[in-house]
CSV table of C-alpha atoms in Angstrom, one decimal:
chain,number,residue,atom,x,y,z
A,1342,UNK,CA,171.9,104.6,-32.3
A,1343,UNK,CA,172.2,100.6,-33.2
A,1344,UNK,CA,170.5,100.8,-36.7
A,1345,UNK,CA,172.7,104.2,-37.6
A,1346,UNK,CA,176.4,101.8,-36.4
A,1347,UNK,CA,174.9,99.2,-38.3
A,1348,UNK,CA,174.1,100.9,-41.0
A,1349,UNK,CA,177.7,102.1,-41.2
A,1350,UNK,CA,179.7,98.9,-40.4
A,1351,UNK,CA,177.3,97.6,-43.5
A,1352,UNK,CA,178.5,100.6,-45.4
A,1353,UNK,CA,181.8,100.2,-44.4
A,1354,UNK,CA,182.5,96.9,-45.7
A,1355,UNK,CA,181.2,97.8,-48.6
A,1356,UNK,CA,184.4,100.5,-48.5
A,1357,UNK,CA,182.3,103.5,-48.0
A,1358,UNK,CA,182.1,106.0,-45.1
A,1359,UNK,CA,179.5,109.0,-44.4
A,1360,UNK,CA,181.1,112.2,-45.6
A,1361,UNK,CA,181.1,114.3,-42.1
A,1362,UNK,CA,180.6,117.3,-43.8
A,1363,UNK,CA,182.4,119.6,-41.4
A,1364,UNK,CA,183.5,123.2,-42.3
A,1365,UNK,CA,185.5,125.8,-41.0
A,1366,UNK,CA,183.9,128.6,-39.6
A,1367,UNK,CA,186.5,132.0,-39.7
A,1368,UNK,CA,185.8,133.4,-36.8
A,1369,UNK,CA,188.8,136.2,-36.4
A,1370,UNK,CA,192.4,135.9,-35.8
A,1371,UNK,CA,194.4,136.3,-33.1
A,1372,UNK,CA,197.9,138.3,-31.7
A,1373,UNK,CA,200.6,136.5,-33.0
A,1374,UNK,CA,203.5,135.7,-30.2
A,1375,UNK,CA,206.8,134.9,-30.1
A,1376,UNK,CA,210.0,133.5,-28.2
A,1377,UNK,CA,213.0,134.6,-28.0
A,1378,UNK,CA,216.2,133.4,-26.1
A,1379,UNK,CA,219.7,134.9,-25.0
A,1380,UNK,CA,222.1,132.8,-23.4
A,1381,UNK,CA,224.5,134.5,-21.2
A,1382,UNK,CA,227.9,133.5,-21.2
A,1383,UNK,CA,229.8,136.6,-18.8
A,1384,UNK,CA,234.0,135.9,-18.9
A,1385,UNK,CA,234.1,137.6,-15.2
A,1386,UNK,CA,232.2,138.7,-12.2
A,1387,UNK,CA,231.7,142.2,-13.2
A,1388,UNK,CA,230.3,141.2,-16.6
A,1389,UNK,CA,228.0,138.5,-14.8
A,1390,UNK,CA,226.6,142.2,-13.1
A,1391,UNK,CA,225.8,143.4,-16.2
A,1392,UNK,CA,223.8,140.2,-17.6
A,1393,UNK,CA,221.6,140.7,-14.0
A,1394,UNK,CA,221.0,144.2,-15.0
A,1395,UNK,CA,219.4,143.1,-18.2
A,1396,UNK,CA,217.4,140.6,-16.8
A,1397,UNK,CA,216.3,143.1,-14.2
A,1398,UNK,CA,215.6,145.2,-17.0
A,1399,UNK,CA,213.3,142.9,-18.8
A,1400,UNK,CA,211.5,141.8,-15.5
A,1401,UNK,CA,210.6,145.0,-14.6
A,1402,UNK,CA,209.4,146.4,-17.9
A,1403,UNK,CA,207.4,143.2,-18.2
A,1404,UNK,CA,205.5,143.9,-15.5
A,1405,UNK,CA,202.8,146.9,-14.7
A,1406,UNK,CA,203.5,150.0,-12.8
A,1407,UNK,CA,201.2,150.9,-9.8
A,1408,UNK,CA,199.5,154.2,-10.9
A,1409,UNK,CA,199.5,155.8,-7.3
A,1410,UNK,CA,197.9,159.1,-8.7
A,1411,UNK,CA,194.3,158.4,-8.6
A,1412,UNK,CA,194.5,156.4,-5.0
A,1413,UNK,CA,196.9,154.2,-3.7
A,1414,UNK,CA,197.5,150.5,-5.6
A,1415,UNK,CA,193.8,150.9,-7.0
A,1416,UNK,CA,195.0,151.6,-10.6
A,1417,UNK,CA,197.7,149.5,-12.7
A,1418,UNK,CA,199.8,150.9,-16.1
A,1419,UNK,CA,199.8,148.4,-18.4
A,1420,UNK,CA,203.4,147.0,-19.2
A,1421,UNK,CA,205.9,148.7,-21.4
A,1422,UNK,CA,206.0,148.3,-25.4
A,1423,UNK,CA,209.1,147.0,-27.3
A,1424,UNK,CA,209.5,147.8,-30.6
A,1425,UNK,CA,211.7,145.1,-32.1
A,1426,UNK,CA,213.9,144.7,-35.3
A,1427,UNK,CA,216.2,142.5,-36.5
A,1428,UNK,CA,219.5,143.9,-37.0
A,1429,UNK,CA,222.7,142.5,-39.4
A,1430,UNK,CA,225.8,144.2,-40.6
A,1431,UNK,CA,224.1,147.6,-39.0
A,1432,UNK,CA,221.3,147.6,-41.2
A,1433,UNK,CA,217.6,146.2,-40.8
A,1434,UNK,CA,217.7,142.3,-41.8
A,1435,UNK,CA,215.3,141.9,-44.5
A,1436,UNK,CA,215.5,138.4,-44.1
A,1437,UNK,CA,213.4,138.5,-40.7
A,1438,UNK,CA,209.7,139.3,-40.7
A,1439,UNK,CA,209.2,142.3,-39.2
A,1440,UNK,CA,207.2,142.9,-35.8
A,1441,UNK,CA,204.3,145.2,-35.2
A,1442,UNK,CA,205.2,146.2,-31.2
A,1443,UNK,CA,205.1,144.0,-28.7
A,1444,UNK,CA,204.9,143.6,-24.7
A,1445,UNK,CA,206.6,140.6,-23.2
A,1446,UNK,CA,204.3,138.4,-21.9
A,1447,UNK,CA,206.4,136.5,-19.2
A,1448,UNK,CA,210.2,136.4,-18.3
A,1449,UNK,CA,211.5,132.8,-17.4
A,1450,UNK,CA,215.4,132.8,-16.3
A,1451,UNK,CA,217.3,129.9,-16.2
A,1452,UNK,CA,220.5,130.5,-14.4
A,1453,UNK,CA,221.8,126.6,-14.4
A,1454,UNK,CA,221.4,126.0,-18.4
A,1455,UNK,CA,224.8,123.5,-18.2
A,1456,UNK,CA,224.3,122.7,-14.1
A,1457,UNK,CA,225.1,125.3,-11.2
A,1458,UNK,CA,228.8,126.7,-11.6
A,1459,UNK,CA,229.2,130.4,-10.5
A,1460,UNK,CA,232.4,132.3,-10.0
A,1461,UNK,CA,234.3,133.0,-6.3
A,1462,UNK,CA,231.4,135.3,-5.1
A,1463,UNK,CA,228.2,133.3,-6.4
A,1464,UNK,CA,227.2,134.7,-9.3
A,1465,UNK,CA,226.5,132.0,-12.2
A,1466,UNK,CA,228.9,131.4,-14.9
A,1467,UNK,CA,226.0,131.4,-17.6
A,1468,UNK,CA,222.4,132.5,-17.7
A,1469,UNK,CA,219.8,132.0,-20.3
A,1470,UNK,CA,216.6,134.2,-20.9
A,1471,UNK,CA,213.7,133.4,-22.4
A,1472,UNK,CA,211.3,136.1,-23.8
A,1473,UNK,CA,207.8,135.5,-25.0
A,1474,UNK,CA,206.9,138.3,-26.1
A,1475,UNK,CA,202.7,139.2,-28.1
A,1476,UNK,CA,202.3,141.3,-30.9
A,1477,UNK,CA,199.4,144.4,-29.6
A,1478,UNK,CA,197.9,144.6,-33.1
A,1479,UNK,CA,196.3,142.1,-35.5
A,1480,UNK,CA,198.1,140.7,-39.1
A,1481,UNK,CA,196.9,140.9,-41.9
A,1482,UNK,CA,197.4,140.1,-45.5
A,1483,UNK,CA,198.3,143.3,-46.0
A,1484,UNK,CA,200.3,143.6,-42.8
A,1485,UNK,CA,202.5,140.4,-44.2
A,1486,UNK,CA,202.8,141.7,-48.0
A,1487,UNK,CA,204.3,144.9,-46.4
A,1488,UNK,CA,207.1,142.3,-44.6
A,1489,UNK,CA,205.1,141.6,-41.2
C-alpha cells in the first residue's frame, strides 16, 4: 500500500517506473462484420415503390422464419445467407476483399437523410439503408492470403 506508492514516487523521481509486465493472451478470433450503405435517390413515385421493395427485401431476409412444422411458433430458421461480391466493369473487383457469406445482422432505415420531403402521395424523396452485415466463418491467414 503506502510503502509500495512510496516506493514508486521515490523511484519515479529518480526517472524510473516499474515495468507492468503485461502480455497478451490470444485467446481466438472473432466474425468479422461489416457496414454497408445505399442511399436512395428515386426521380418519381413509382421508382420510390421500388426502393420500398428492396428494403422490404432486406428486412425480411434479415429476420428468422417461424418453422411451423414441428408445432406452432416453437421453432425459428435462422436468417437467410448473402453471398457478397464486389462488382466493377462486370467483372469481380479485385481491389475489394472478398467476403466469406454473411447474414445481416440488423436493418436501420433512414427515410429523412436531408429532412422529410416526399412526393404528392407521401412517399419520401430519398431513403438511405444501412446494412451491417457478420461474416458466419472465421479468417484466417490463409483465408486473407487467398483475398479474404
Amino acid at each position: 500500500g503506502a510503502n509500495n506508492d512510496a516506493l514508486k514516487l521515490v523511484l519515479n523521481r529518480a526517472g524510473y517506473v516499474f515495468n507492468p509486465q503485461k502480455q497478451i493472451l490470444f485467446q481466438g478470433v472473432e466474425f468479422r462484420d461489416f457496414t454497408m450503405s445505399f442511399t436512395f435517390t428515386p426521380y418519381s413515385a413509382a421508382e420510390a415503390d421500388q426502393v420500398k421493395k428492396i428494403i422490404e427485401k432486406f428486412r425480411m431476409y434479415a429476420a428468422p422464419k417461424r418453422n411451423t412444422e414441428l408445432g406452432k411458433n416453437m421453432f425459428w430458421v435462422p436468417p437467410a445467407q448473402f453471398e457478397i461480391e464486389f462488382v466493377y466493369a462486370g467483372q469481380k473487383n479485385e481491389n475489394l476483399p472478398k467476403l466469406k457469406n454473411c447474414i445481416i445482422e440488423t436493418v436501420d432505415v433512414n427515410y429523412t437523410p436531408n429532412g422529410w420531403t416526399t412526393f404528392g402521395d407521401g412517399k419520401p424523396v430519398q431513403t438511405t439503408i444501412t446494412l451491417q452485415l457478420k461474416e458466419i466463418e472465421l479468417i484466417g491467414r490463409d483465408d486473407i492470403a487467398a483475398g479474404y
